[in-house]
Structure formats: C-alpha cells, structure tokens
Backbone as numpy.savetxt, mean C-alpha at the origin, in Angstrom:
# Nx Ny Nz CAx CAy CAz Cx Cy Cz
-17.44 3.44 8.29 -17.57 2.36 8.57 -16.67 1.18 7.91
-15.39 1.70 7.28 -14.31 0.74 7.00 -13.22 0.72 7.61
-12.47 0.39 8.70 -10.94 0.35 9.42 -10.33 -0.42 8.62
-8.92 0.05 8.54 -7.56 -0.52 7.80 -6.83 -0.66 8.21
-5.78 -1.73 9.06 -5.15 -1.69 9.50 -3.49 -2.30 8.84
-2.71 -1.29 8.90 -1.42 -1.97 8.01 -0.43 -2.37 8.98
0.15 -4.00 8.43 1.18 -4.66 9.75 2.37 -5.14 8.67
3.57 -5.08 9.11 4.72 -5.48 8.26 5.83 -5.17 8.29
5.61 -3.93 8.44 6.78 -2.56 8.39 7.91 -2.88 9.27
9.14 -2.39 8.93 9.97 -2.29 9.78 11.80 -2.23 9.12
12.93 -2.46 9.79 13.90 -2.25 9.44 14.27 -3.42 8.57
14.83 -2.77 7.50 15.92 -3.62 6.33 16.77 -3.64 5.52
17.53 -3.91 5.14 18.48 -3.50 4.59 18.36 -3.57 2.91
19.47 -2.46 2.39 18.83 -1.99 1.13 19.31 -3.44 -0.35
18.64 -3.58 -0.92 18.30 -5.10 -1.61 17.50 -5.81 -1.09
17.07 -5.72 0.41 16.28 -6.65 0.73 14.95 -6.58 0.40
13.83 -7.63 1.23 12.29 -7.04 0.51 11.69 -7.25 2.12
10.20 -6.92 1.73 9.49 -6.60 3.13 8.35 -6.70 2.39
6.98 -7.71 3.14 5.56 -7.36 2.60 4.63 -6.91 3.70
3.95 -5.65 3.11 2.92 -5.26 3.85 1.82 -5.82 3.71
0.97 -5.79 4.90 -0.22 -6.50 4.74 -1.34 -5.16 5.20
-2.40 -5.29 4.87 -3.56 -4.46 4.87 -4.88 -4.97 5.29
-5.55 -5.07 6.51 -6.35 -6.06 6.75 -7.84 -4.95 7.06
-8.77 -5.04 6.36 -9.75 -4.36 6.10 -10.97 -5.51 7.18
-11.68 -4.44 8.07 -12.50 -4.92 8.82 -13.55 -4.07 8.86
-15.27 -4.37 9.28 -16.33 -3.58 9.38 -17.16 -4.21 8.89
-18.82 -3.24 8.63 -20.00 -4.31 8.47 -19.71 -4.91 6.93
-20.25 -5.51 6.84 -20.58 -6.40 5.78 -20.28 -5.07 4.34
-20.06 -5.56 3.12 -19.55 -4.47 2.23 -19.23 -5.17 0.86
-19.20 -4.40 0.11 -18.95 -4.83 -1.75 -17.03 -4.38 -1.33
-16.56 -5.09 -2.37 -15.23 -4.65 -2.25 -14.61 -3.49 -2.95
-13.60 -3.09 -2.18 -13.12 -1.72 -2.67 -12.02 -1.68 -3.79
-11.76 -0.62 -4.79 -10.32 -0.53 -4.86 -9.85 -0.18 -3.70
-7.88 -0.65 -3.56 -7.08 -0.62 -3.12 -6.12 0.08 -3.38
-5.49 1.43 -2.69 -4.30 2.13 -3.07 -3.22 1.91 -2.07
-2.11 1.99 -2.00 -1.09 2.30 -1.42 -0.08 3.65 -1.46
-0.07 4.40 -0.55 0.53 5.32 -0.64 1.83 5.61 0.76
2.67 6.27 0.20 3.77 6.49 1.37 4.38 8.11 1.81
4.70 8.41 2.17 5.29 9.54 2.76 6.64 9.72 3.92
7.62 10.27 3.36 9.08 10.34 3.67 8.89 11.77 4.49
9.57 11.42 5.55 9.86 12.70 6.42 9.93 14.19 5.91
9.49 15.42 6.04 10.00 16.33 5.32 8.96 16.39 3.49
8.51 15.22 3.35 7.84 15.16 1.42 6.33 15.16 2.00
5.86 14.94 0.43 4.57 15.37 0.46 4.26 13.75 -0.08
3.06 13.35 0.42 2.24 11.94 0.27 2.48 11.47 -1.38
3.09 10.27 -1.40 3.38 9.94 -2.36 2.33 8.84 -3.13
1.98 9.04 -4.23 1.22 7.75 -4.92 2.20 6.42 -5.13
2.16 5.23 -4.56 2.29 3.81 -5.01 2.02 2.98 -5.50
0.96 2.31 -5.70 0.54 1.00 -6.46 -1.10 0.99 -5.81
-2.12 0.56 -6.97 -3.07 0.78 -6.65 -3.60 -0.46 -7.84
-5.11 -1.23 -6.89 -5.61 -2.41 -7.66 -6.86 -2.66 -7.30
-7.73 -3.38 -8.46 -9.14 -2.96 -8.71 -9.62 -3.88 -7.73
-11.20 -3.86 -7.70 -12.01 -4.63 -6.61 -11.62 -6.35 -6.97
-11.52 -6.52 -8.82 -11.42 -8.06 -9.03 -9.56 -7.87 -9.04
-8.98 -7.25 -8.89 -7.60 -7.48 -9.03 -7.15 -7.45 -10.38
-7.95 -7.42 -11.76 -7.88 -7.13 -12.91 -6.73 -6.02 -13.11
-7.00 -5.02 -12.54 -6.06 -3.62 -12.81 -5.39 -3.09 -11.97
-3.89 -3.02 -12.43 -2.92 -2.55 -11.59 -2.83 -1.45 -12.14
-1.81 -0.70 -11.30 -0.79 0.51 -11.59 0.20 1.02 -10.78
1.01 1.08 -11.14 2.29 1.21 -10.07 2.97 2.72 -10.33
3.57 3.42 -9.19 4.36 4.28 -9.79 5.60 3.87 -10.83
6.06 4.76 -11.79 7.22 4.57 -12.23 8.64 4.25 -10.93
8.67 5.18 -9.87 9.86 4.81 -9.20 9.74 3.39 -8.46
8.93 2.66 -8.62 8.14 0.88 -7.91 8.35 0.00 -8.79
8.28 0.41 -10.26 7.28 -0.65 -11.24 8.74 -1.35 -11.28
8.41 -2.89 -11.59 9.66 -3.89 -11.49 10.41 -4.30 -10.27
10.04 -3.51 -9.58 10.33 -4.32 -7.68 8.78 -4.12 -6.81
8.12 -3.67 -6.66 6.98 -3.69 -5.93 5.78 -4.54 -6.49
5.29 -5.51 -6.12 3.87 -6.30 -6.18 2.56 -6.38 -5.12
1.64 -5.55 -6.00 0.34 -5.20 -5.00 -0.63 -6.55 -5.12
-0.87 -6.82 -4.45 -1.92 -7.95 -4.57 -3.31 -7.85 -3.06
-4.07 -8.87 -4.17 -5.09 -9.17 -2.67 -5.95 -10.44 -2.47
-6.36 -10.39 -1.52 -7.06 -11.91 -1.26 -8.16 -11.41 -0.63
-9.30 -11.37 -1.68 -10.87 -10.67 -0.83 -11.12 -11.75 -0.10
-11.32 -13.08 0.08 -11.91 -13.95 1.19 -11.47 -13.61 2.13
-9.89 -13.11 2.25 -9.45 -12.76 3.69 -9.64 -11.02 3.94
-10.31 -10.27 3.10 -10.79 -8.87 2.98 -8.99 -8.63 3.22
-8.02 -8.62 2.68 -6.56 -8.32 2.84 -6.25 -8.03 1.78
-5.12 -6.57 1.80 -4.27 -6.28 0.61 -2.94 -6.38 0.80
-2.28 -6.77 -0.12 -0.49 -6.91 0.19 0.29 -5.71 -0.91
1.23 -5.74 -0.39 2.60 -4.60 -0.85 3.71 -5.31 -1.02
4.20 -6.22 -1.77 5.44 -6.91 -1.45 6.58 -6.43 -2.45
7.54 -5.88 -1.30 8.24 -4.95 -1.82 9.77 -5.16 -1.76
10.13 -5.86 -3.12 12.02 -6.15 -3.62 12.89 -5.15 -3.41
13.89 -5.61 -3.94 15.19 -4.36 -4.17 14.70 -3.73 -3.43
14.62 -3.17 -1.98 14.17 -1.64 -1.80 15.89 -0.91 -1.49
15.24 0.10 -1.53 16.62 1.35 -1.77 16.31 2.03 -0.88
17.37 2.97 0.42 16.88 3.93 0.89 16.28 4.61 0.67
15.90 5.49 -0.18 14.77 6.17 -0.83 13.53 5.60 -0.97
13.40 4.46 -0.51 11.63 3.58 -0.09 11.74 3.90 1.12
12.40 4.38 2.16 12.30 4.81 3.40 10.89 5.81 3.79
9.86 5.76 4.34 8.92 6.00 4.47 7.62 5.53 5.05
6.65 6.14 5.74 5.79 5.79 6.35 4.40 5.29 5.31
4.11 3.81 5.29 3.46 3.33 3.86 1.84 3.45 4.74
1.00 3.71 3.73 -0.32 3.65 3.78 -1.25 3.01 2.96
-2.62 2.23 3.31 -3.37 1.58 2.59 -4.66 2.54 2.71
-5.21 2.43 1.41 -6.49 3.08 1.45 -7.05 2.71 0.50
-8.89 3.09 0.93 -9.83 1.79 0.23 -10.59 3.15 -0.70
-11.24 2.46 -1.58 -12.01 4.01 -2.30 -12.79 3.32 -3.25
-13.51 4.18 -4.31 -14.56 2.97 -5.28 -13.78 3.19 -6.44
-13.04 3.97 -6.75 -12.17 4.11 -8.01 -10.90 3.88 -8.14
-10.60 3.60 -9.42 -8.74 2.88 -9.22 -8.61 4.72 -9.40
-7.36 5.10 -8.72 -6.82 6.17 -8.89 -5.68 6.35 -8.37
-4.93 7.38 -8.88 -3.58 7.98 -8.31 -3.60 8.83 -7.12
-4.50 9.58 -6.94 -4.37 11.14 -6.51 -5.27 10.27 -4.93
-4.65 10.44 -4.16 -5.17 10.38 -2.74 -6.35 10.42 -2.35
-6.20 12.22 -2.50 -8.14 12.70 -2.26 -9.08 11.88 -2.74
-8.83 10.85 -3.89 -10.13 10.00 -4.06 -10.31 8.91 -3.44
-9.78 8.50 -2.01 -9.74 7.43 -1.15 -10.45 7.69 0.00
-11.84 6.94 0.03 -12.53 7.60 1.37 -12.18 7.40 2.73
-11.52 5.57 2.95 -10.96 5.02 4.03 -9.18 5.08 3.65
-8.68 5.08 5.20 -6.60 5.18 5.49 -6.63 4.47 6.89
-5.98 3.56 6.35 -5.24 3.10 7.58 -4.23 3.84 8.59
-3.57 3.44 9.67 -2.87 4.45 10.09 -1.35 4.64 9.51
-1.15 4.04 8.71 0.50 3.94 8.51 1.43 2.72 9.12
2.38 2.29 8.37 3.32 1.14 8.86 4.67 2.00 8.31
5.95 1.85 9.44 7.17 2.34 8.99 7.72 1.28 8.18
8.42 1.78 7.11 9.58 1.16 6.29 11.08 1.94 6.44
12.00 1.19 7.38 12.95 1.77 7.16 14.24 1.17 6.40
15.11 1.40 5.38 15.61 1.02 4.98 17.28 1.23 4.45
17.84 0.97 5.06 19.40 0.98 5.53 20.19 0.71 4.45
21.63 1.54 3.91 22.29 1.09 2.91 23.50 0.50 3.57
C-alpha cells in the first residue's frame, strides 16, 4: 500500500556531495520510520541511516557518521539523505525503506523503493 521512489543519484567525484530523496505515495496513512540502505556489487546490503516518525531519533552507521545527514519533511512525505565528503567506497545502489520501528536490520522494514545508483570516482 506504500510506494517509495528514490531519486538524486548519479556520478560525483571524491569529496563531493549528493542529496538523495525518497518520495512516498499511496493511500492516507500514519508516518513511518524510514531507513536508508545501500548495496555495492558483490556485497551484501548494508545499513546506512534511520530516522523515526517524528524525526527525533536518528541513527547512522559508523562508516557514514559525520558525513551523511538524514532528514524528513512529513508535509511532503519525503525523506532525504545528504551525503557529503563522498568516498569511492560509498559507491552503491541506495535504497529507502519504510517500517514501523527504528531498526538497522533490513528485514524489519516493510516497504522498499527501487534504488538509485551513486557512483563516486577518485
């Protein structure tokens, strides 16, 4: 019943910045906890960040802490991932997901977007 669409990915040089957006659509509903995950070629899906329904609780993976910022605009039904100081190892397909509870485990999320590619060149 919830559809999520990521956008904003593309090519960027190391040290640059990218802002990803995830727009939610569907029938009227309450706000969800939102998570960001990424998956590089040949690698398992990795937790990036999560934000609670109100935005009061935010948690980041150690690998992105201090560089990435997750935020949400509930009036627009959109969550964002601002990525600064990008490194080649950040190259991956980035996915947003919606669930009931804050969690770093991808299996705890109920709805997923199609993903957007971020490629960081050195």
